[in-house]
XYZ file of C-alpha atoms in Angstrom:
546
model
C -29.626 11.848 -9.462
C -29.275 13.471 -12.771
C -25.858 12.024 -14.747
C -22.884 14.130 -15.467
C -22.672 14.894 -19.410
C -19.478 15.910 -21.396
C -20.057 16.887 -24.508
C -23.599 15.635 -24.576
C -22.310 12.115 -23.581
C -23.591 10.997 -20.326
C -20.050 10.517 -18.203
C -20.163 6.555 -17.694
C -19.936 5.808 -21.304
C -17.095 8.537 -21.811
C -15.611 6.706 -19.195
C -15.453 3.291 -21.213
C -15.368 5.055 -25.223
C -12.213 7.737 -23.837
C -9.786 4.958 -23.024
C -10.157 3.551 -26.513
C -10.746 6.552 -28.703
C -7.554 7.643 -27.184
C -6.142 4.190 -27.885
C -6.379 4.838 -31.428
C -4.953 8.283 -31.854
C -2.302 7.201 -29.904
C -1.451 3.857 -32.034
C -1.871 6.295 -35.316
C 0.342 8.812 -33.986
C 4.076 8.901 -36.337
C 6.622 7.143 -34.598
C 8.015 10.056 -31.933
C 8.326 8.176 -28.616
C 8.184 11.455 -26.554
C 4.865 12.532 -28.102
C 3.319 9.420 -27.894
C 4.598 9.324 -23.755
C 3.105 12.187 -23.571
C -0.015 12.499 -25.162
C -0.980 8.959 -23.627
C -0.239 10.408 -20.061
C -2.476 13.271 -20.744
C -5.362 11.494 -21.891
C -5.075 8.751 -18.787
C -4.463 11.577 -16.421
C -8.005 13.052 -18.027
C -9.751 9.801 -17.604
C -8.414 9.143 -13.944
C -9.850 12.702 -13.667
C -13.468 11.476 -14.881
C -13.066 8.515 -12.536
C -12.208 11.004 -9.566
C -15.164 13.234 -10.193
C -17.630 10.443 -10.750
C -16.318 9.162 -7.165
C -17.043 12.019 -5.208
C -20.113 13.194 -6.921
C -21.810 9.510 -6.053
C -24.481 10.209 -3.433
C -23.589 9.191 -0.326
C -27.122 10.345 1.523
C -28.982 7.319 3.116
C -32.069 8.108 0.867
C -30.240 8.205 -2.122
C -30.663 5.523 -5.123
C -27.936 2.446 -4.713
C -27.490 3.114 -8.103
C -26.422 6.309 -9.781
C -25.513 7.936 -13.239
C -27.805 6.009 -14.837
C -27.503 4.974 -18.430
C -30.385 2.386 -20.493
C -30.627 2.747 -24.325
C -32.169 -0.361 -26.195
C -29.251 -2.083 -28.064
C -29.801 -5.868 -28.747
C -33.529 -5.491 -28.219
C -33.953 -9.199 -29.708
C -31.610 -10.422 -27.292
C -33.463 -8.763 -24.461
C -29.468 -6.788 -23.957
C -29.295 -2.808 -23.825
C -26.463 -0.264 -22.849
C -27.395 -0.125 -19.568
C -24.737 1.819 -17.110
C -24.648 2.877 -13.614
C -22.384 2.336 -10.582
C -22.910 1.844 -6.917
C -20.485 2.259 -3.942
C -18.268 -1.157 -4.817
C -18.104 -0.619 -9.107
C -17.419 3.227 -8.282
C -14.782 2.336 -6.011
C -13.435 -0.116 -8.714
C -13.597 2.751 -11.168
C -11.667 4.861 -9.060
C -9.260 2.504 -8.708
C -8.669 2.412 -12.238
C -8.317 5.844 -12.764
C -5.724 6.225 -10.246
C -3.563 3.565 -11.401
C -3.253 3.323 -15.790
C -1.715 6.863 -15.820
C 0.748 5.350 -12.917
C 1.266 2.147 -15.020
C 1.840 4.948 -18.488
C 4.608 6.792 -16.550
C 6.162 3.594 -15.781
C 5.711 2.513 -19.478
C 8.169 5.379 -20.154
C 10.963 2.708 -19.866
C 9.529 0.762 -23.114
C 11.559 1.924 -26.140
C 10.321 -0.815 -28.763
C 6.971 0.228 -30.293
C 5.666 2.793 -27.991
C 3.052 3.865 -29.265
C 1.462 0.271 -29.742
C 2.596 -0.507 -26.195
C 1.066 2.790 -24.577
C -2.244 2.344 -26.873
C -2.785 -1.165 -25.437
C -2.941 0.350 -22.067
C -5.504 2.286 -23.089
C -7.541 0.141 -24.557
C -6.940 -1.765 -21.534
C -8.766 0.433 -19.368
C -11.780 0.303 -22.062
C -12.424 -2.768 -20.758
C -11.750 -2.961 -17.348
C -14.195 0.250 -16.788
C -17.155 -1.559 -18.729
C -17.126 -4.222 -16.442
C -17.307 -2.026 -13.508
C -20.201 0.009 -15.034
C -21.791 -2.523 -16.364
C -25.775 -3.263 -15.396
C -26.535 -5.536 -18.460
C -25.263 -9.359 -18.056
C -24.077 -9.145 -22.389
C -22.063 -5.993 -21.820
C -20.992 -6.944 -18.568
C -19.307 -9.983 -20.788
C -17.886 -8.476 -23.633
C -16.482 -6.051 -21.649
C -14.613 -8.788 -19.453
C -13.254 -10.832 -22.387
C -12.337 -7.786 -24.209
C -10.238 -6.922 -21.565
C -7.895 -10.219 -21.802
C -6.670 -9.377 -25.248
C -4.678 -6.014 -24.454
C -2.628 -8.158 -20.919
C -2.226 -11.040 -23.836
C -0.084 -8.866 -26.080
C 1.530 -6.943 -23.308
C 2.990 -10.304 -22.074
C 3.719 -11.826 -25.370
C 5.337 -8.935 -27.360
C 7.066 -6.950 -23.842
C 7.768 -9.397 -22.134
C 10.362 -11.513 -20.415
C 12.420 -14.386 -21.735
C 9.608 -17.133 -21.666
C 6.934 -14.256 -22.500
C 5.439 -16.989 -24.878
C 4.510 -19.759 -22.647
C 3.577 -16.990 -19.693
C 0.868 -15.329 -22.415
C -0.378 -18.381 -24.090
C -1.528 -20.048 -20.699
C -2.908 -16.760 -19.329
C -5.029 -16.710 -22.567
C -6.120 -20.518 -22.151
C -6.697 -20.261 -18.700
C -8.886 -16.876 -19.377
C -10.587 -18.062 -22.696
C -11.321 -21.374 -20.829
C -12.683 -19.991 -17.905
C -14.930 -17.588 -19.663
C -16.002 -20.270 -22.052
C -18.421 -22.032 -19.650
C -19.381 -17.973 -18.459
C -20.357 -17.333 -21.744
C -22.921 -20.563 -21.767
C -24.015 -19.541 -18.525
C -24.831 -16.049 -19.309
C -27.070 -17.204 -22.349
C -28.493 -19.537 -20.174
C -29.709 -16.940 -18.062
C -30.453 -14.299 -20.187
C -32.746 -17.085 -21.992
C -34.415 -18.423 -18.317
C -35.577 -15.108 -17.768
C -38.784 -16.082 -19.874
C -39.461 -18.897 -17.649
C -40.221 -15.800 -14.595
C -42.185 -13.797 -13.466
C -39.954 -11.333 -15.622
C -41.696 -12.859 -18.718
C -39.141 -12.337 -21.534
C -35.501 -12.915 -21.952
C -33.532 -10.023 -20.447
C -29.657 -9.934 -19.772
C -30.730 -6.558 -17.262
C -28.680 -7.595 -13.495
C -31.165 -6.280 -11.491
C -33.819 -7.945 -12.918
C -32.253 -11.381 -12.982
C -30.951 -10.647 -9.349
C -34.769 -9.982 -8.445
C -36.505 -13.032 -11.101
C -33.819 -15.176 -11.584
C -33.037 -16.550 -8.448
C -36.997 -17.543 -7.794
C -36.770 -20.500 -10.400
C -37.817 -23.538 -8.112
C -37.101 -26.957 -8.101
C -39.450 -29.136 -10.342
C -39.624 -26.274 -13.356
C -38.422 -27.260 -16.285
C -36.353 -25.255 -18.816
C -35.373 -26.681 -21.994
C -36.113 -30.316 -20.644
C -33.571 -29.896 -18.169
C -34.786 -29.235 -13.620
C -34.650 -25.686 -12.907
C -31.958 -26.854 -9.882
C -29.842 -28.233 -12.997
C -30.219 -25.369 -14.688
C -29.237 -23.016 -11.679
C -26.334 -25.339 -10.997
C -24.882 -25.464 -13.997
C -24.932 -22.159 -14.758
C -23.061 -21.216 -11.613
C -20.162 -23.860 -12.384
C -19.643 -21.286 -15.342
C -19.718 -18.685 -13.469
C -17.931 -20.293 -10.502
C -14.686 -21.228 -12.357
C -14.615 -18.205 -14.475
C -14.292 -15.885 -11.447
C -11.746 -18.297 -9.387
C -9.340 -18.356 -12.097
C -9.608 -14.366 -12.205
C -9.002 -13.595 -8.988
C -7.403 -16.488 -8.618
C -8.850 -18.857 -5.922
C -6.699 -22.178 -5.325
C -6.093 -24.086 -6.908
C -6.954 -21.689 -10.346
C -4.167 -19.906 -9.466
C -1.238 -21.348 -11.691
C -1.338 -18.942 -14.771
C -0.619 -16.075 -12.166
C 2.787 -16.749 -11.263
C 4.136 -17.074 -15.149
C 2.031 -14.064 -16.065
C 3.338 -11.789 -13.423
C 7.145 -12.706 -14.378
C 7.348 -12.045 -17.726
C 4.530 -9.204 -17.969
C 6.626 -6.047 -18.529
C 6.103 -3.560 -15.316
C 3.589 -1.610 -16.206
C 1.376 -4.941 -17.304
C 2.335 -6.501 -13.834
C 0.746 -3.176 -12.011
C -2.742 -3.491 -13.816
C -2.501 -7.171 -13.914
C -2.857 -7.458 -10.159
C -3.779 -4.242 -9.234
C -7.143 -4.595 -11.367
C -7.145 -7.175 -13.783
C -7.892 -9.962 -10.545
C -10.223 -7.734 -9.117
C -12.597 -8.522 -12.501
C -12.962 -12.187 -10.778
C -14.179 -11.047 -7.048
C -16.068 -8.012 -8.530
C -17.791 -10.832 -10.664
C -18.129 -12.899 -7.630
C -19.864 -9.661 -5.560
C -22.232 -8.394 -8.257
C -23.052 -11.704 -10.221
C -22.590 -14.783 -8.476
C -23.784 -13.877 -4.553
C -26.801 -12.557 -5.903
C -28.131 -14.645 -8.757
C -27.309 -18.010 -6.830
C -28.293 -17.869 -3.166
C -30.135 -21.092 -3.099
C -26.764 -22.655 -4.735
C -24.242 -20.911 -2.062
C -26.445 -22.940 0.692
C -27.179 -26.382 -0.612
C -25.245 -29.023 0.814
C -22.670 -31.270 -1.063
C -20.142 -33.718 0.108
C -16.968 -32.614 0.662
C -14.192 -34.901 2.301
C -17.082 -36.753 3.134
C -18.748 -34.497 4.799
C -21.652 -32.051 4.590
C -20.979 -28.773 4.093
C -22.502 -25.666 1.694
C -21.208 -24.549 -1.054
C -20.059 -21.591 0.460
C -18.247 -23.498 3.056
C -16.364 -25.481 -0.071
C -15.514 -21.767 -1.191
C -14.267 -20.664 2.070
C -12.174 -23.768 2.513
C -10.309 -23.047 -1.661
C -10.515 -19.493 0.170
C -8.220 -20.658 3.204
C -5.703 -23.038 1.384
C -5.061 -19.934 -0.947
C -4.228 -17.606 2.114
C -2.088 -20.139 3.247
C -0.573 -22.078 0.666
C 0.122 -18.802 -1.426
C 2.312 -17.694 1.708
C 4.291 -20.376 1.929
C 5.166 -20.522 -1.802
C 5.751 -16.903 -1.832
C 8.334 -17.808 1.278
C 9.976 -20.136 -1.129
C 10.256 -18.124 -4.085
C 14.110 -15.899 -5.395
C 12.683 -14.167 -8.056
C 11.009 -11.043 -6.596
C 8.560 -10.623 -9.203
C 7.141 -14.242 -8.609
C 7.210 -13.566 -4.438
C 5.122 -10.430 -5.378
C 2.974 -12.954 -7.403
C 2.496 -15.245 -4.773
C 1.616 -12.777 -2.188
C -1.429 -11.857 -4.697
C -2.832 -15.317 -4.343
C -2.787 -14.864 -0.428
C -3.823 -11.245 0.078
C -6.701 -12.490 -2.830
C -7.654 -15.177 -0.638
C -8.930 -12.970 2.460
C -11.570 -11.259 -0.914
C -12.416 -14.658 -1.379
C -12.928 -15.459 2.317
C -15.261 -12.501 2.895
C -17.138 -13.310 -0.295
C -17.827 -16.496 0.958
C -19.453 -14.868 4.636
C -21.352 -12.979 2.203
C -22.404 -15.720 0.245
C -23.675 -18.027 3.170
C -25.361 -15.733 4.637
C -27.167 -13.599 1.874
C -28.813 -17.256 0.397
C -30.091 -17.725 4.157
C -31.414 -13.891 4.521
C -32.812 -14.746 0.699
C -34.222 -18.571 1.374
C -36.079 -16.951 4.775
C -37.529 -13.809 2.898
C -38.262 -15.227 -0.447
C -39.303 -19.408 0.709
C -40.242 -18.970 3.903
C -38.254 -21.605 4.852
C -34.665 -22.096 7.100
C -34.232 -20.367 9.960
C -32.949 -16.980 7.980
C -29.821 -15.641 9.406
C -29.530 -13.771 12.781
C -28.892 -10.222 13.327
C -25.362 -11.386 14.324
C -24.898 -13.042 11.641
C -26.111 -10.501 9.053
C -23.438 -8.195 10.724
C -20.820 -10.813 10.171
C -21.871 -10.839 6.821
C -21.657 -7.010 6.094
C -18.339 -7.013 8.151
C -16.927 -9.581 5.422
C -18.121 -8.104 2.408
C -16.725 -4.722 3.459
C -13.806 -6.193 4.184
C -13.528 -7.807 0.675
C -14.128 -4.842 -1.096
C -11.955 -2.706 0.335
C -9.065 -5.263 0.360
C -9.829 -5.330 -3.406
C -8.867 -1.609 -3.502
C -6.100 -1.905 -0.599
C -4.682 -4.617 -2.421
C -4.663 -3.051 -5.859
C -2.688 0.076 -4.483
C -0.175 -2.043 -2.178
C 0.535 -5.094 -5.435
C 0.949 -2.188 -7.873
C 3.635 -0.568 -5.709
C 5.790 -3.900 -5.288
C 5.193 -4.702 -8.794
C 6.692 -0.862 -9.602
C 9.259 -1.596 -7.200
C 10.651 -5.087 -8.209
C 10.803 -3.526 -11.758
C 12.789 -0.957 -10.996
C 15.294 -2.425 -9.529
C 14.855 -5.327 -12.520
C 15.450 -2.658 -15.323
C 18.815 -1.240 -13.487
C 20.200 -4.389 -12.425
C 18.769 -7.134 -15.358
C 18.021 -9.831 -12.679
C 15.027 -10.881 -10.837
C 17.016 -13.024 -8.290
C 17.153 -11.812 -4.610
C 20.236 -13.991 -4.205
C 22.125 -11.789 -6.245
C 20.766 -8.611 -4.551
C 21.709 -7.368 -0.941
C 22.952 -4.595 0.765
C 21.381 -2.215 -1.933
C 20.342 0.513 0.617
C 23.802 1.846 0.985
C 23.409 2.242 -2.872
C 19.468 3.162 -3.030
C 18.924 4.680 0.325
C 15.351 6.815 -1.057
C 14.228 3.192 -2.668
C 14.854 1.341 0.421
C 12.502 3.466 2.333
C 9.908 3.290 -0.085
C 10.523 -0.395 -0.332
C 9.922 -0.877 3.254
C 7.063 0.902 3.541
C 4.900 -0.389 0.628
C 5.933 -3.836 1.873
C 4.452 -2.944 5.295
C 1.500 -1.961 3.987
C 1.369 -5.016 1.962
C 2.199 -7.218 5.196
C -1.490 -5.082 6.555
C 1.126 -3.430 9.103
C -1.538 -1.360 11.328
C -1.872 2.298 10.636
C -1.229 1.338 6.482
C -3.906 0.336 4.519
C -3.412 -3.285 4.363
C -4.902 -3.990 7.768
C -7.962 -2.558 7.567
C -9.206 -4.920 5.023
C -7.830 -7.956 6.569
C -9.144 -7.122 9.976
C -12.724 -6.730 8.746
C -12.688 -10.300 6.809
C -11.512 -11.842 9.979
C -14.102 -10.193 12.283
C -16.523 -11.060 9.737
C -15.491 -14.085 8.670
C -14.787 -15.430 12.382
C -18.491 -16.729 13.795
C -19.280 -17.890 10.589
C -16.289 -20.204 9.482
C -14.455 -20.202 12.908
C -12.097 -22.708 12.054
C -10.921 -21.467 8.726
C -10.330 -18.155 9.789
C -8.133 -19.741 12.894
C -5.841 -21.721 10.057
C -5.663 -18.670 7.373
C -3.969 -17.423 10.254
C -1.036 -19.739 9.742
C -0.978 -17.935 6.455
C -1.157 -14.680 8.091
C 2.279 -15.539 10.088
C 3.695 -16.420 6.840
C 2.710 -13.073 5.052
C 5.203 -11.208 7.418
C 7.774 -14.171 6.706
C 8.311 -13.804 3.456
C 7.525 -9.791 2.940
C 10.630 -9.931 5.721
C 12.205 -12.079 3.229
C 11.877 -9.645 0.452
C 13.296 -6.634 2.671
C 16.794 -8.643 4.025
C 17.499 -10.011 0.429
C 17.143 -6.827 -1.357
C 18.151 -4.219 1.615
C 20.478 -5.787 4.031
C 23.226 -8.043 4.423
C 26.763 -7.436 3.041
C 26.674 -5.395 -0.529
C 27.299 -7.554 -3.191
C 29.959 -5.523 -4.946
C 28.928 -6.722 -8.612
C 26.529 -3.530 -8.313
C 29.158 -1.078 -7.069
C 29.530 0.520 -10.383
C 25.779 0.666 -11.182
C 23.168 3.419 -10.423
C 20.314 1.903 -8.357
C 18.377 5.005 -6.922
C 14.969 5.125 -7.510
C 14.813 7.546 -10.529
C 12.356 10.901 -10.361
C 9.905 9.162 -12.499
C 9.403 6.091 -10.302
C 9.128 8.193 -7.563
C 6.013 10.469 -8.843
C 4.568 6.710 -10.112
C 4.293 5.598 -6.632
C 4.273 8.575 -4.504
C 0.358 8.750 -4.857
C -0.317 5.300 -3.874
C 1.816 5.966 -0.941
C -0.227 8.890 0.282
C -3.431 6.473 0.027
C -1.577 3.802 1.473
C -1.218 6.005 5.031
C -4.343 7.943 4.190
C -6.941 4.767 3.949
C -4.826 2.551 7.142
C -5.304 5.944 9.269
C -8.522 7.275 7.831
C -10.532 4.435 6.338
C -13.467 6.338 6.691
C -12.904 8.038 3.756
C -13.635 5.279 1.592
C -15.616 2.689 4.001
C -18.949 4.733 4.075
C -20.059 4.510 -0.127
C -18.479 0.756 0.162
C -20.837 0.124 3.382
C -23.896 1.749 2.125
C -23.941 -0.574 -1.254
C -23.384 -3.505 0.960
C -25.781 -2.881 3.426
C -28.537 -2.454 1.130
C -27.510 -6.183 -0.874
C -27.434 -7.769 2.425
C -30.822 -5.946 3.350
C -32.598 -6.287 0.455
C -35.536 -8.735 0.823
């Protein structure tokens, strides 16, 4: 498929250089705070554009290339690392993703009045990041991408804010920096292997290493050190990286603080793409270089069980135990950030089906050894992953809107605490309605988007870790606790008259922020279709691929 060129630059790396060129003429701007709103909405609106068209112009035939818009120009050639772009169904989903929701988070930024312009560019450059991960097909760019994304969400936090924005920014940046640490060592470590292939040379190119890489066998020897070392280690980096990202318990502990004090706009991206960095990593990276790791047995509890399974099992306790400390939580923004940790943990549930079952398809087709996995099982496994994915992009729409919604009413009424709320739809009929309604979509009420996602990891996830997917449900039951919670503090009960006086209507702005992710809220839990088939045909092929 030939790629899509704007102003004779190919349309994947316009994607990633627009977000920051416009970063910079929006920082340099003089200090007019409507310009600088504006401009910075027109350039994101243009990007989301981009993402849009690249979306719908992906190939969706069943002869068509997994992977489209093609980019590779040598650029570390020493290294073995070159600029090599293209996107499949899941990263072009991602992208869109993106490109719906940083002009959503800039309209919302409206409310900043200190330092605009620096505040609006760092959105921006934001998004520079976030979409080089997503179109990333080289291992280096793939990284620098990912870290450069954590420094924009580090100032957002520490500069805008709330009252302990310090402590909430500086452990988001030593979880991140820590995580990403041993992912760096890894990478190298791969990047380096590749000479010890068939491949021949070092190469950082992710198809290649998901095609050499994996076929390093027990008894070679790299740098002194057993290739199963070697492989093992190098997934711990990976491994840890990811969980913190998206976050898997017990890496989760950063979230909660981050989500608080992060201004509004930086809560939307934070959850609504930043964590999907961790289980896009998870998808593309870590399933695919490390099957023979995903099924090799370790004990745990003191008992056998795969890797995988261990993943599963962190998968479970985070579906569960995030419900029941979102239950307990009275600040709205933290309940929101809790529910992030169990909606996250049904991605990581599915990821581990996927996992299992890919490094038996792969140890069958590639060792000749194992029993492989059944055709049942394969569909179990394709069930999951689509399942994952698209509760990636159900759950970035659905934690953006509560994240919108708690800061609205923050910014009108100064406090966080649902005991101080209640009885606010007699003031704020229009944002009671829309606050029951993104919250049912976020419970996965059927018919909104929520459920589609979480009924595809179950199915999938069901003959494969039967007994994991029957306790997540406990979690499940306490997902519609507390989202009830949220609706009775805020909405009913008698109106506290402290807020008589005050205006608490969802203003026009707010509105056109979240009247978009609405429409896809109803339009993918009615319709999935119109986003399951590129998801599915990506997925397919991974799981099919030997």
């Amino acid at each position: 498929m030939e790629t899509i060129e704007i102003f004779g630059i190919d349309a994947l790396s316009m994607l990633i250089i627009a977000p920051a060129i416009s970063a910079l003429i929006v920082a340099a701007l003089p200090a007019n705070k409507l310009l600088a709103r504006w401009l910075s909405l027109a350039f994101a609106v243009m990007i989301g554009a981009l993402a849009v068209v690249i979306f719908f112009g992906y190939d969706r035939a069943q002869d068509a290339e997994q992977y489209q818009f093609i980019v590779n120009v040598d650029w570390f050639g020493l290294l073995g690392s070159s600029w090599h772009l293209g996107v499949d169904g899941i990263s072009v989903t991602m992208i869109l993703l993106t490109g719906i929701l940083v002009p959503l988070a800039i309209l919302i930024s409206w409310e900043i009045d200190d330092r605009v312009n620096m505040h609006l560019a760092l959105i921006l450059f934001f998004e520079t990041g976030l979409m080089g991960v997503f179109a990333a097909k080289d291992l280096m760019i793939f990284f620098l991408f990912y870290e450069l994304s954590l420094v924009p969400i580090y100032f957002l936090i520490d500069q805008w804010g709330g009252k302990n924005r310090k402590y909430a920014s500086t452990k988001f940046m030593l979880y991140s920096v820590g995580g990403t640490l041993g992912m760096l060592l890894a990478t190298q470590l791969i990047g380096w292997s590749m000479a010890f292939t068939d491949f021949g040379a070092r190469s950082f190119d992710i198809e290649a290493i998901t095609q050499y890489w994996p076929q390093l066998l027990d008894g070679q020897v790299f740098l002194g050190v057993d290739a199963s070392t070697v492989k093992a280690l190098a997934f711990i980096g990976y491994f840890v990286a990811f969980c913190i990202k998206v976050p898997v318990w017990p890496f989760h502990t950063w979230l909660p603080d981050a989500h608080g004090e992060a201004p509004t706009a930086g809560s939307m991206l934070l959850a609504g793409v930043m964590l999907k960095l961790g289980a896009y990593g998870f998808i593309r990276l870590v399933v695919p270089f490390f099957p023979s790791v995903w099924i090799s047995e370790i004990q745990f509890l003191n008992l056998g069980v795969t890797v995988a399974g261990v993943f599963a099992f962190l998968a479970m306790l985070g579906i569960v135990l995030g419900a029941f400390a979102a239950l307990g939580q009275n600040d709205i923004k933290r309940l929101v950030a809790y529910s992030s940790v169990n909606h996250m943990g049904f991605v990581a549930l599915g990821t581990a089906v996927m996992a299992v079952i890919y490094g038996k398809a792969w140890e069958a087709a590639t060792l000749a050894t194992g029993g492989g996995a059944t055709g049942a099982e394969l569909q179990s496994a394709i069930l999951a992953a689509n399942g994952a994915v698209i509760q990636m992009f159900n759950h970035g729409l659905s934690s953006a809107g509560m994240f919108l919604l708690a800061g609205a009413i923050y910014h009108k009424t100064h406090t966080r605490d649902l005991t101080e709320y209640g009885g606010l739809w007699v003031k704020a009929p229009i944002y009671g309605g829309v606050f029951i309604f993104t919250s049912m979509a976020s419970l996965g009420l059927p018919g909104l988007n929520g459920f589609v996602g979480e009924f595809l990891v179950v199915r999938g996830a069901w003959p494969i870790f039967t007994w994991l997917t029957v306790i997540s449900m406990v979690g499940l039951l306490f997902t519609g606790s507390y989202i009830l919670k949220g609706i009775r503090a805020t909405l009913h009960g008698p109106f506290n008259l402290k807020w008589r006086d005050y205006n608490l209507e969802i203003e026009l702005r707010e509105f056109i922020a979240i009247a978009p992710l609405m429409v896809l809220m109803l339009v993918t839990g009615v319709y999935p279709n119109w986003i399951l088939p590129i998801i599915n045909m990506s997925v397919t092929r991974i799981m099919s691929g030997f």
